[in-house]
Amino acid sequence: MSTVPPLLLALDLAGTFAFGLNGAFTAVRATRLDVVGVVGLGMITALGGGVVRDVLIGDVPPATFVDWPYFALAAAGGMLAFGFSRFLHRLEGPITVLDAIGLSTFAVIGASKALAYGLGIGPSLLLGVVTGVGGGTMRDILIGRIPSVLRSDLYAIPALVAAAITVAAVELDLYSLPAALTAVAACFTIRMLGVRLELNAPRPPWPPDPEDLD
Amino acid sequence: MSTVPPLLLALDLAGTFAFGLNGAFTAVRATRLDVVGVVGLGMITALGGGVVRDVLIGDVPPATFVDWPYFALAAAGGMLAFGFSRFLHRLEGPITVLDAIGLSTFAVIGASKALAYGLGIGPSLLLGVVTGVGGGTMRDILIGRIPSVLRSDLYAIPALVAAAITVAAVELDLYSLPAALTAVAACFTIRMLGVRLELNAPRPPWPPDPEDLD
Amino acid sequence: MSTVPPLLLALDLAGTFAFGLNGAFTAVRATRLDVVGVVGLGMITALGGGVVRDVLIGDVPPATFVDWPYFALAAAGGMLAFGFSRFLHRLEGPITVLDAIGLSTFAVIGASKALAYGLGIGPSLLLGVVTGVGGGTMRDILIGRIPSVLRSDLYAIPALVAAAITVAAVELDLYSLPAALTAVAACFTIRMLGVRLELNAPRPPWPPDPEDLD
């Protein structure tokens, strides 16, 4: 935790809380759950991507298990979603913004941590993306949905852009707070544009979309 | 294995066998499987929670891969379920009791092991629960069901109680065989009461249960 | 990578590419995905089994994250499946053969690596099978299918045969390239016979197949 500048740390913590809240809220709307399911899925959404990254680079116990604020914020997000799920839809705008901040920060920190642990460019890009999208993917599997990151939306691609800017900056010896914030801003902008304009990642040329056949 | 007192070890081994048997039996009733599926899902149910805990605390290869009795009992449970699935429903009572013993022992041993590896209170509670419910959760994912631990029943909550008693005892320097057995007994009692009285974990206040709308 | 003889290495790399191509192709035919889903699921199919094995034996970062050719071939297979999914069904024969080569080589290398990291016979057999079938299992979970390896086909059983020959050879101090190729050939033969003759792994005696009730 000590190596992350305070601003990035604040974004990371805000993102963790947002992922916990949004992850639990998404779960509670998708299927019938009890308190274990709602809080558990919020925590998995918030912590899952970073835990997978840390297991794969060999940093165990995972950072979020050692730094209690992450753990506490993830649990708090899940518990708030349990208690106030009825009112959360009114906050969909701010939650989407916070979620995009989380995605961006997670991708940047994930990619730079993978590089710091000696991984190459390809795996570091992958682990940046996994840090951002891994938790939500686990939640979707657990509630029986095909993860939306595999099907539609611009979600993994902005994370990949953030990871690529991060990796390029590290490789060029230019990685610093401004570079990290540039990567965060790029991911955040693409993600929010995607939400606003309802953009999707490209589909394979085959099989054709069912709608196109009509 | 050497640090666990013989009585707790016996409960742990009985629980591993029961999880293998019950996990495979649940799978075979839920969907059409072959021998690989039945035995594989029995072993995953029996060993999965402890394996995830060991990977997350950094004790690899996982303890159940090193101590062959665990591995053998998990496989034996799966194979018995394969051969005798027709008759297992007559043993539902004893299997439920054995399964509750497994849940209780796994939660206590999981939480105390996490503490012994230097994890904090929150993560140790979580890993106690994960040790107890992780294997069954993986089985449910693999057979395409939303894990019941996220939806209903009192299953994770008694495990959390056992983990909490364990963590409190360790923190107060009172952890010993009587403390561990108290935690096991508390979890076992709550779990069996839950089964008998058909208790469920609390649901979120929103969305309303479909039945309540009628 | 240095300890694997060149012929086995070539088979392993060919298998990685085939798993990436075939995994992505299977995914694209089963459900609607975007580029992230197709390439991601191809890479998960190709690398997933070995990554799980390496995490469980404590060799992190996983070998395929360190040796870039594996990573690159897995990604290339996924990308080819994205671009040419329309034409891949014409290549089903050669892809099935390549996939069987991958399954066989993965099982042999997986079991021998587990033994080399000090695991016992049972866990080494299991990790040989997991190396072969783990990636496809993860893909099936992610696209919402009950993994076919749990239900039908001869897929895990030939991998188990290859792992068993490997483990026997190592235990008898006879492990060498000819022994490895014998294990690969045995698995490959059983797998291809299974495909040709549409053999399935044995089903449990109960519950009866729905068809048998008519």
XYZ file of C-alpha atoms in Angstrom:
642
model
C 0.000 0.000 0.000
C 2.906 2.298 0.814
C 4.084 2.512 -2.805
C 0.793 3.864 -4.173
C 0.484 7.682 -4.184
C -2.362 9.021 -1.968
C -4.551 10.196 -4.855
C -4.415 6.794 -6.562
C -5.000 5.129 -3.209
C -8.114 7.246 -2.657
C -9.448 6.294 -6.102
C -8.661 2.636 -5.412
C -10.535 2.692 -2.099
C -13.486 4.531 -3.647
C -13.543 1.956 -6.430
C -13.497 -0.917 -3.942
C -16.496 0.516 -2.122
C -18.323 1.154 -5.401
C -17.639 -2.384 -6.640
C -18.930 -3.829 -3.356
C -22.091 -1.719 -3.500
C -22.730 -2.150 -7.219
C -21.809 -5.837 -7.235
C -24.238 -6.614 -4.436
C -26.943 -4.402 -5.967
C -26.605 -6.117 -9.354
C -26.840 -9.511 -7.657
C -29.908 -8.621 -5.609
C -31.759 -7.438 -8.707
C -30.814 -10.513 -10.741
C -31.863 -13.307 -8.423
C -33.279 -14.125 -5.016
C -30.555 -14.104 -2.395
C -30.228 -13.997 1.364
C -27.874 -11.845 3.435
C -24.981 -14.245 2.847
C -25.496 -14.020 -0.899
C -25.848 -10.248 -1.087
C -22.903 -9.356 1.153
C -20.803 -12.257 -0.147
C -21.335 -11.329 -3.793
C -20.591 -7.658 -3.041
C -17.278 -8.637 -1.449
C -16.436 -11.038 -4.289
C -17.130 -8.313 -6.855
C -14.953 -5.826 -4.981
C -12.043 -8.086 -4.065
C -12.161 -10.949 -6.588
C -10.135 -9.442 -9.424
C -7.285 -8.308 -7.192
C -7.234 -11.622 -5.344
C -6.861 -13.587 -8.593
C -4.064 -11.245 -9.697
C -2.248 -11.597 -6.377
C -2.544 -15.405 -6.406
C -1.163 -15.502 -9.968
C 1.823 -13.234 -9.269
C 2.520 -14.961 -5.949
C 1.634 -12.161 -3.522
C -0.273 -14.124 -0.888
C -2.105 -13.487 1.327
C -3.680 -11.097 -1.212
C -3.099 -7.387 -0.587
C -6.777 -6.728 0.156
C -6.694 -9.381 2.905
C -3.726 -7.657 4.533
C -4.833 -4.008 4.146
C -8.010 -3.992 6.190
C -9.557 -0.813 4.673
C -10.127 -2.657 1.377
C -11.716 -5.579 3.159
C -13.887 -3.305 5.314
C -15.024 -1.118 2.397
C -15.966 -4.142 0.317
C -18.031 -5.539 3.205
C -19.597 -2.119 3.890
C -20.644 -1.782 0.244
C -22.288 -5.197 0.337
C -24.073 -4.483 3.617
C -25.378 -1.122 2.386
C -26.723 -2.842 -0.710
C -28.442 -5.395 1.529
C -30.134 -2.749 3.663
C -30.921 -0.128 1.050
C -31.399 -2.070 -2.180
C -34.850 -0.515 -2.485
C -33.388 2.977 -2.887
C -30.217 2.215 -4.806
C -31.784 2.548 -8.248
C -32.151 6.274 -7.585
C -28.385 6.431 -7.277
C -27.659 4.566 -10.493
C -25.903 7.574 -12.070
C -23.366 8.165 -9.281
C -22.842 4.405 -8.822
C -22.001 3.983 -12.523
C -19.472 6.829 -12.268
C -17.883 5.344 -9.137
C -17.838 1.920 -10.782
C -16.003 3.364 -13.810
C -13.466 4.983 -11.456
C -12.965 1.595 -9.830
C -12.534 -0.189 -13.166
C -9.952 2.385 -14.303
C -7.937 2.423 -11.097
C -8.004 -1.358 -10.708
C -6.680 -1.830 -14.270
C -3.816 0.647 -13.769
C -2.787 -0.691 -10.363
C -3.202 -4.281 -11.548
C -0.968 -3.849 -14.594
C 1.722 -1.916 -12.717
C 1.764 -4.475 -9.901
C 2.129 -7.357 -12.379
C 5.102 -5.577 -14.005
C 6.612 -4.897 -10.577
C 6.457 -8.641 -9.875
C 8.450 -9.346 -13.020
C 5.740 -10.410 -15.446
C 6.066 -9.675 -19.158
C 3.984 -7.277 -21.236
C 1.264 -9.716 -22.329
C 0.533 -11.204 -18.905
C 0.682 -7.725 -17.316
C -1.944 -6.446 -19.758
C -4.071 -9.491 -19.005
C -3.730 -9.089 -15.242
C -4.613 -5.388 -15.495
C -7.846 -6.362 -17.219
C -8.450 -9.259 -14.790
C -8.030 -6.925 -11.803
C -10.737 -4.701 -13.278
C -13.225 -7.274 -14.529
C -12.459 -10.427 -12.508
C -14.699 -9.717 -9.518
C -17.793 -8.943 -11.584
C -17.148 -12.033 -13.702
C -17.098 -14.241 -10.583
C -20.337 -12.657 -9.349
C -22.034 -13.320 -12.686
C -20.924 -16.970 -12.645
C -22.259 -17.374 -9.105
C -25.696 -16.002 -9.995
C -25.883 -18.145 -13.135
C -25.411 -15.432 -15.773
C -22.997 -15.501 -18.674
C -20.643 -12.669 -17.620
C -21.646 -9.500 -19.473
C -17.969 -8.659 -19.997
C -17.822 -11.589 -22.467
C -20.906 -10.574 -24.412
C -21.455 -6.845 -24.701
C -20.642 -3.397 -23.387
C -17.323 -1.612 -23.441
C -15.939 -2.848 -20.148
C -12.828 -4.963 -20.696
C -11.600 -2.812 -23.593
C -11.246 0.462 -21.618
C -9.502 -1.577 -18.922
C -7.134 -2.909 -21.593
C -6.437 0.661 -22.760
C -5.604 1.715 -19.197
C -3.350 -1.317 -18.763
C -1.623 -0.608 -22.102
C -0.903 3.035 -21.207
C 0.435 1.871 -17.845
C 2.664 -0.804 -19.372
C 3.957 1.633 -22.026
C 4.755 4.237 -19.366
C 6.613 1.708 -17.213
C 8.558 0.332 -20.168
C 9.548 3.902 -21.224
C 10.520 4.699 -17.621
C 7.825 7.387 -17.531
C 5.511 5.792 -14.955
C 4.529 8.294 -12.290
C 1.355 9.782 -10.847
C 0.582 11.862 -13.993
C 1.019 8.782 -16.203
C -1.201 6.693 -13.925
C -3.879 9.389 -13.888
C -3.713 9.650 -17.685
C -4.359 5.926 -17.918
C -7.198 6.183 -15.384
C -8.722 9.123 -17.291
C -8.490 7.336 -20.651
C -10.245 4.236 -19.312
C -12.847 6.305 -17.462
C -13.626 8.398 -20.566
C -14.015 5.394 -22.868
C -16.135 3.561 -20.310
C -18.466 6.526 -19.710
C -18.756 7.224 -23.453
C -19.634 3.551 -23.915
C -22.349 3.804 -21.263
C -23.749 7.049 -22.687
C -23.669 5.995 -26.341
C -24.508 2.328 -25.590
C -21.422 1.117 -27.433
C -20.548 -2.583 -27.543
C -17.288 -4.399 -28.191
C -17.059 -5.842 -31.727
C -18.840 -9.129 -32.345
C -17.354 -11.958 -34.400
C -18.364 -11.868 -38.101
C -19.972 -15.286 -37.609
C -22.464 -16.502 -36.434
C -24.693 -13.600 -37.528
C -26.768 -11.769 -34.914
C -30.252 -13.244 -34.703
C -31.684 -9.743 -35.275
C -29.774 -9.344 -38.543
C -31.505 -12.373 -39.962
C -34.966 -10.842 -39.829
C -1.602 -32.216 10.470
C 0.608 -32.648 13.538
C -0.736 -29.524 15.263
C -4.374 -30.654 15.250
C -5.473 -32.670 18.325
C -6.606 -36.246 17.530
C -10.298 -35.628 18.293
C -10.465 -32.616 15.962
C -8.519 -34.576 13.366
C -11.038 -37.425 13.551
C -13.928 -34.975 13.089
C -12.084 -33.350 10.183
C -11.538 -36.693 8.452
C -15.155 -37.759 9.077
C -16.283 -34.432 7.636
C -14.110 -34.866 4.551
C -15.634 -38.282 3.877
C -19.151 -36.952 4.475
C -18.584 -33.992 2.147
C -17.272 -36.321 -0.575
C -20.257 -38.643 -0.210
C -22.884 -35.940 0.149
C -21.362 -33.702 -2.534
C -21.362 -36.491 -5.078
C -24.847 -37.634 -4.056
C -26.250 -34.104 -4.409
C -24.651 -33.819 -7.840
C -25.960 -37.155 -9.079
C -29.509 -36.244 -8.092
C -29.329 -32.789 -9.689
C -28.101 -33.606 -13.159
C -26.948 -36.419 -15.431
C -23.292 -37.169 -14.872
C -20.791 -39.901 -15.664
C -18.237 -41.463 -13.331
C -15.832 -38.557 -13.848
C -18.533 -36.080 -12.882
C -19.761 -37.947 -9.802
C -16.364 -38.740 -8.308
C -14.871 -35.407 -9.424
C -17.687 -33.384 -7.871
C -17.483 -35.416 -4.666
C -13.775 -34.642 -4.385
C -14.306 -30.966 -5.236
C -17.001 -30.699 -2.553
C -14.755 -32.347 0.030
C -11.462 -30.625 -0.778
C -12.430 -27.372 -2.559
C -12.932 -25.092 0.433
C -9.667 -26.047 2.108
C -7.764 -25.784 -1.177
C -8.993 -22.219 -1.769
C -8.055 -21.298 1.820
C -4.577 -22.788 1.446
C -3.956 -21.035 -1.883
C -5.027 -17.703 -0.360
C -2.835 -18.015 2.744
C 0.089 -19.330 0.707
C 0.255 -22.913 1.995
C 0.823 -24.777 -1.281
C 0.613 -27.567 -2.202
C -2.659 -27.550 -0.220
C -2.668 -29.586 2.997
C -5.193 -32.104 1.640
C -2.867 -32.815 -1.311
C 0.009 -33.549 1.074
C -1.907 -35.540 3.733
C -3.097 -38.503 1.718
C -5.926 -39.608 4.106
C -7.929 -36.500 3.174
C -7.422 -37.107 -0.506
C -8.295 -40.803 -0.190
C -11.414 -40.200 1.935
C -12.716 -37.575 -0.485
C -12.244 -39.979 -3.401
C -13.790 -42.863 -1.441
C -16.867 -40.760 -0.637
C -17.298 -39.888 -4.319
C -16.868 -43.498 -5.430
C -19.362 -44.809 -2.861
C -21.879 -42.243 -4.077
C -21.262 -43.435 -7.638
C -21.858 -47.076 -6.788
C -24.627 -46.758 -4.218
C -26.503 -43.605 -5.182
C -29.674 -45.686 -5.396
C -29.595 -46.420 -1.672
C -28.151 -43.191 -0.313
C -31.501 -41.468 0.181
C -32.238 -43.970 2.960
C -29.185 -42.591 4.762
C -30.173 -38.947 4.407
C -30.430 -38.475 8.173
C -26.945 -39.721 9.089
C -25.425 -37.987 6.045
C -26.920 -34.644 7.103
C -25.460 -35.101 10.585
C -22.030 -36.013 9.210
C -22.205 -33.072 6.804
C -22.952 -30.709 9.706
C -19.959 -32.123 11.587
C -17.828 -31.450 8.514
C -19.108 -27.896 8.143
C -18.401 -27.159 11.822
C -14.929 -28.682 11.909
C -13.888 -27.140 8.598
C -14.930 -23.658 9.785
C -12.992 -23.971 13.054
C -9.844 -25.408 11.470
C -10.058 -22.934 8.575
C -10.293 -19.875 10.808
C -7.540 -21.033 13.173
C -5.229 -21.864 10.258
C -5.793 -18.435 8.689
C -4.912 -16.767 12.005
C -1.833 -18.990 12.343
C -0.681 -17.737 8.930
C -0.893 -14.149 10.123
C -4.198 -13.019 8.639
C -6.356 -10.453 10.429
C -9.728 -11.009 12.044
C -11.926 -10.194 9.040
C -10.085 -12.374 6.514
C -9.801 -15.202 9.070
C -13.567 -15.176 9.599
C -14.056 -15.181 5.833
C -11.621 -18.056 5.315
C -13.276 -20.073 8.082
C -16.572 -19.757 6.233
C -14.923 -20.417 2.853
C -13.317 -23.606 4.189
C -16.779 -24.812 5.205
C -18.873 -23.717 2.234
C -16.347 -23.347 -0.627
C -16.430 -26.913 -1.893
C -20.211 -27.126 -2.098
C -20.291 -23.740 -3.822
C -17.886 -24.972 -6.512
C -19.976 -28.122 -6.998
C -23.138 -26.056 -7.446
C -21.440 -23.794 -10.008
C -20.234 -26.835 -11.945
C -23.719 -28.377 -12.143
C -25.280 -25.070 -13.171
C -27.112 -24.204 -9.960
C -26.999 -20.930 -8.074
C -25.209 -22.055 -4.890
C -27.798 -22.676 -2.179
C -25.490 -21.050 0.375
C -26.205 -17.693 -1.346
C -29.962 -18.128 -1.375
C -31.396 -19.963 1.579
C -30.771 -22.282 4.506
C -28.669 -21.654 7.555
C -25.337 -22.893 6.253
C -22.810 -20.050 6.075
C -24.107 -18.400 9.245
C -23.373 -21.314 11.630
C -19.942 -21.564 9.965
C -19.446 -17.853 10.680
C -20.417 -18.417 14.325
C -17.867 -21.227 14.619
C -15.192 -19.058 13.003
C -16.047 -16.136 15.299
C -15.777 -18.272 18.467
C -12.459 -19.626 17.182
C -11.072 -16.168 16.382
C -12.231 -14.794 19.755
C -10.600 -17.720 21.582
C -7.307 -17.261 19.730
C -7.291 -13.494 20.294
C -7.961 -14.017 24.026
C -5.233 -16.673 24.141
C -7.827 -19.276 25.143
C -7.698 -21.445 22.030
C -7.406 -25.100 22.945
C -9.296 -28.320 22.332
C -12.260 -27.343 24.577
C -12.575 -23.968 22.805
C -12.426 -25.640 19.398
C -15.055 -28.198 20.421
C -17.283 -25.417 21.770
C -17.080 -23.685 18.380
C -17.793 -26.975 16.590
C -20.748 -27.678 18.882
C -22.213 -24.182 18.407
C -22.061 -24.447 14.625
C -23.398 -28.002 14.657
C -26.335 -27.063 16.900
C -27.348 -24.031 14.827
C -27.020 -25.995 11.598
C -29.103 -28.936 12.840
C -31.740 -26.599 14.328
C -31.861 -24.849 10.957
C -32.405 -28.165 9.181
C -35.069 -29.316 11.653
C -36.971 -26.013 11.804
C -36.334 -25.165 8.129
C -34.807 -21.828 9.046
C -33.385 -19.532 6.373
C -30.865 -16.706 6.540
C -32.506 -13.258 6.399
C -33.505 -11.970 2.982
C -32.960 -8.377 1.861
C -36.002 -6.116 2.477
C -36.161 -5.512 -1.271
C -37.082 -6.900 -3.778
C -40.127 -8.490 -2.076
C -40.539 -12.265 -2.197
C -42.779 -13.278 -5.084
C -45.008 -15.172 -2.622
C -45.561 -12.058 -0.515
C -47.121 -10.275 -3.469
C -50.068 -12.649 -3.753
C 10.765 -24.999 -20.232
C 14.381 -26.125 -20.426
C 13.687 -29.541 -18.916
C 11.131 -30.596 -21.530
C 12.593 -32.417 -24.576
C 12.047 -30.580 -27.919
C 9.544 -33.097 -29.312
C 7.346 -32.904 -26.201
C 7.706 -29.127 -26.236
C 6.529 -28.995 -29.857
C 3.482 -31.140 -28.993
C 2.772 -28.932 -25.978
C 2.900 -25.754 -28.063
C 0.748 -27.301 -30.798
C -1.733 -28.365 -28.141
C -1.821 -24.872 -26.645
C -2.632 -23.371 -30.028
C -5.270 -26.049 -30.697
C -6.897 -25.507 -27.303
C -7.016 -21.732 -27.905
C -8.552 -22.184 -31.362
C -10.954 -24.965 -30.403
C -11.917 -23.370 -27.070
C -12.822 -20.089 -28.727
C -14.609 -21.861 -31.572
C -16.690 -23.940 -29.161
C -17.600 -20.792 -27.227
C -18.598 -18.811 -30.310
C -20.919 -21.580 -31.465
C -22.523 -21.999 -28.046
C -23.496 -18.447 -27.207
C -23.357 -14.845 -28.401
C -20.038 -13.277 -27.478
C -17.997 -10.226 -28.412
C -14.272 -10.074 -29.159
C -13.406 -10.041 -25.469
C -15.443 -13.186 -24.897
C -14.111 -15.131 -27.892
C -10.421 -14.337 -27.403
C -10.713 -14.472 -23.609
C -12.396 -17.887 -23.620
C -9.844 -19.213 -26.131
C -7.003 -18.128 -23.842
C -8.744 -19.527 -20.758
C -9.251 -22.890 -22.503
C -5.608 -23.015 -23.568
C -3.960 -21.772 -20.375
C -6.506 -22.456 -17.610
C -5.607 -26.045 -16.736
C -1.873 -25.377 -16.476
C -2.458 -22.185 -14.476
C -4.560 -24.046 -11.885
C -1.890 -26.767 -11.659
C 0.892 -24.198 -11.201
C -1.044 -22.290 -8.520
C -1.689 -25.551 -6.641
C 1.931 -26.738 -6.732
C 3.245 -23.252 -5.922
C 4.954 -22.391 -9.228
C 3.824 -18.791 -9.627
C 3.731 -16.806 -11.835
C 2.426 -19.762 -13.872
C 4.823 -21.193 -16.472
C 2.638 -20.064 -19.381
C 2.790 -16.473 -18.103
C 6.588 -16.600 -18.044
C 7.192 -18.473 -21.338
C 5.717 -16.042 -23.833
C 5.235 -18.549 -26.714
C 2.445 -20.275 -24.788
C 0.743 -16.997 -24.042
C 1.115 -15.813 -27.655
C -0.139 -19.091 -29.174
C -3.178 -19.145 -26.896
C -4.037 -15.569 -27.896
C -3.395 -16.325 -31.594
C -5.738 -19.314 -31.465
C -8.473 -17.188 -29.914
C -8.019 -14.390 -32.445
C -8.076 -16.787 -35.405
C -11.315 -18.262 -34.074
C -12.725 -14.736 -33.799
C -11.836 -13.852 -37.396
C -12.481 -17.165 -39.105
C -15.208 -18.823 -37.049
C -17.312 -19.064 -40.225
C -14.830 -21.439 -41.827
C -13.645 -23.410 -38.820
C -16.300 -26.109 -39.051
C -14.626 -27.287 -42.275
C -11.516 -27.966 -40.207
C -13.285 -29.927 -37.494
C -11.340 -33.115 -38.244
C -7.833 -31.634 -37.937
C -8.893 -29.511 -34.920
C -10.153 -32.601 -33.086
C -6.827 -34.338 -33.753
C -4.825 -31.331 -32.545
C -7.067 -31.057 -29.498
C -6.435 -34.729 -28.640
C -2.672 -34.103 -28.977
C -3.052 -31.177 -26.582
C -5.058 -33.216 -24.070
C -2.473 -36.013 -24.127
C 0.586 -33.784 -23.833
C -0.963 -31.596 -21.132
C -1.821 -34.646 -19.018
C 1.707 -36.081 -19.284
C 3.483 -32.783 -18.601
C 1.010 -31.922 -15.831
C 1.496 -35.202 -13.968
C 5.292 -35.170 -14.319
C 5.485 -31.543 -13.156
C 3.351 -32.320 -10.096
C 5.652 -35.217 -9.191
C 8.708 -33.001 -9.733
C 7.237 -30.530 -7.215
C 7.014 -33.297 -4.626
C 3.331 -34.223 -4.786
C 2.201 -37.772 -4.118
C 0.697 -40.227 -6.593
C -2.987 -39.348 -6.094
C -2.616 -35.571 -6.377
C -0.218 -35.967 -9.331
C -2.790 -38.059 -11.191
C -5.434 -35.460 -10.393
C -3.238 -32.558 -11.541
C -2.381 -34.391 -14.771
C -6.109 -34.638 -15.513
C -6.727 -31.036 -14.376
C -3.973 -29.760 -16.687
C -5.740 -31.481 -19.586
C -9.371 -30.732 -18.815
C -9.254 -27.643 -16.558
C -9.269 -24.976 -19.253
C -12.248 -26.399 -21.128
C -14.108 -26.808 -17.851
C -13.617 -23.119 -17.020
C -14.813 -22.142 -20.493
C -17.954 -24.235 -20.116
C -18.710 -22.661 -16.718
C -18.265 -19.180 -18.197
C -20.699 -19.839 -21.044
C -23.264 -21.376 -18.703
C -22.925 -25.033 -19.709
C -22.447 -27.999 -17.410
C -18.901 -29.028 -18.403
C -19.117 -31.903 -20.873
C -16.172 -33.581 -19.127
C -18.520 -34.264 -16.178
C -21.320 -35.701 -18.262
C -20.217 -37.650 -21.298
C -17.443 -38.420 -23.760
C -14.139 -40.083 -23.076
C -12.091 -37.019 -22.219
C -10.903 -37.160 -18.610
C -10.352 -40.927 -18.685
C -7.716 -40.948 -21.459
C -6.024 -38.060 -19.629
C -6.043 -40.185 -16.465
C -4.468 -43.078 -18.393
C -1.700 -40.775 -19.663
C -1.121 -39.430 -16.151
C -1.045 -42.967 -14.727
C 1.553 -44.170 -17.262
C 3.626 -41.065 -16.513
C 3.422 -41.541 -12.753
C 4.258 -45.258 -13.065
C 7.270 -44.464 -15.265
C 8.569 -41.829 -12.854
C 8.078 -44.087 -9.829
C 9.932 -46.927 -11.610
C 12.684 -44.497 -12.616
C 11.900 -45.140 -16.283
C 10.595 -41.677 -17.188
C 12.198 -40.453 -20.387
C 11.089 -39.257 -23.812
C 9.965 -42.734 -24.972
C 7.907 -43.200 -21.790
C 6.335 -39.757 -22.199
C 5.511 -40.457 -25.840
C 3.990 -43.814 -24.890
C 1.719 -42.036 -22.416
C 0.829 -39.396 -25.023
C 0.097 -42.089 -27.612
C -2.085 -44.100 -25.208
C -4.196 -41.073 -24.323
C -4.393 -39.945 -27.952
C -5.501 -43.395 -29.117
C -8.210 -43.791 -26.475
C -9.466 -40.256 -27.084
C -9.659 -40.675 -30.875
C -11.302 -44.119 -30.532
C -13.817 -42.496 -28.189
C -14.559 -39.781 -30.750
C -14.847 -42.268 -33.633
C -16.943 -44.843 -31.765
C -18.875 -42.213 -29.752
C -17.912 -43.873 -26.473
C -18.945 -42.346 -23.164
C -17.558 -42.738 -19.669
C -19.679 -45.057 -17.467
C -22.797 -43.561 -15.910
C -23.857 -44.248 -12.339
C -26.316 -47.157 -12.012
C -28.839 -44.727 -10.557
C -30.758 -42.566 -11.458
C -31.658 -44.436 -14.665
C -31.225 -42.671 -18.013
C -34.486 -41.027 -19.080
C -34.282 -42.950 -22.375
C -34.133 -46.299 -20.580
C -37.502 -45.620 -18.982
C -39.423 -45.578 -22.247
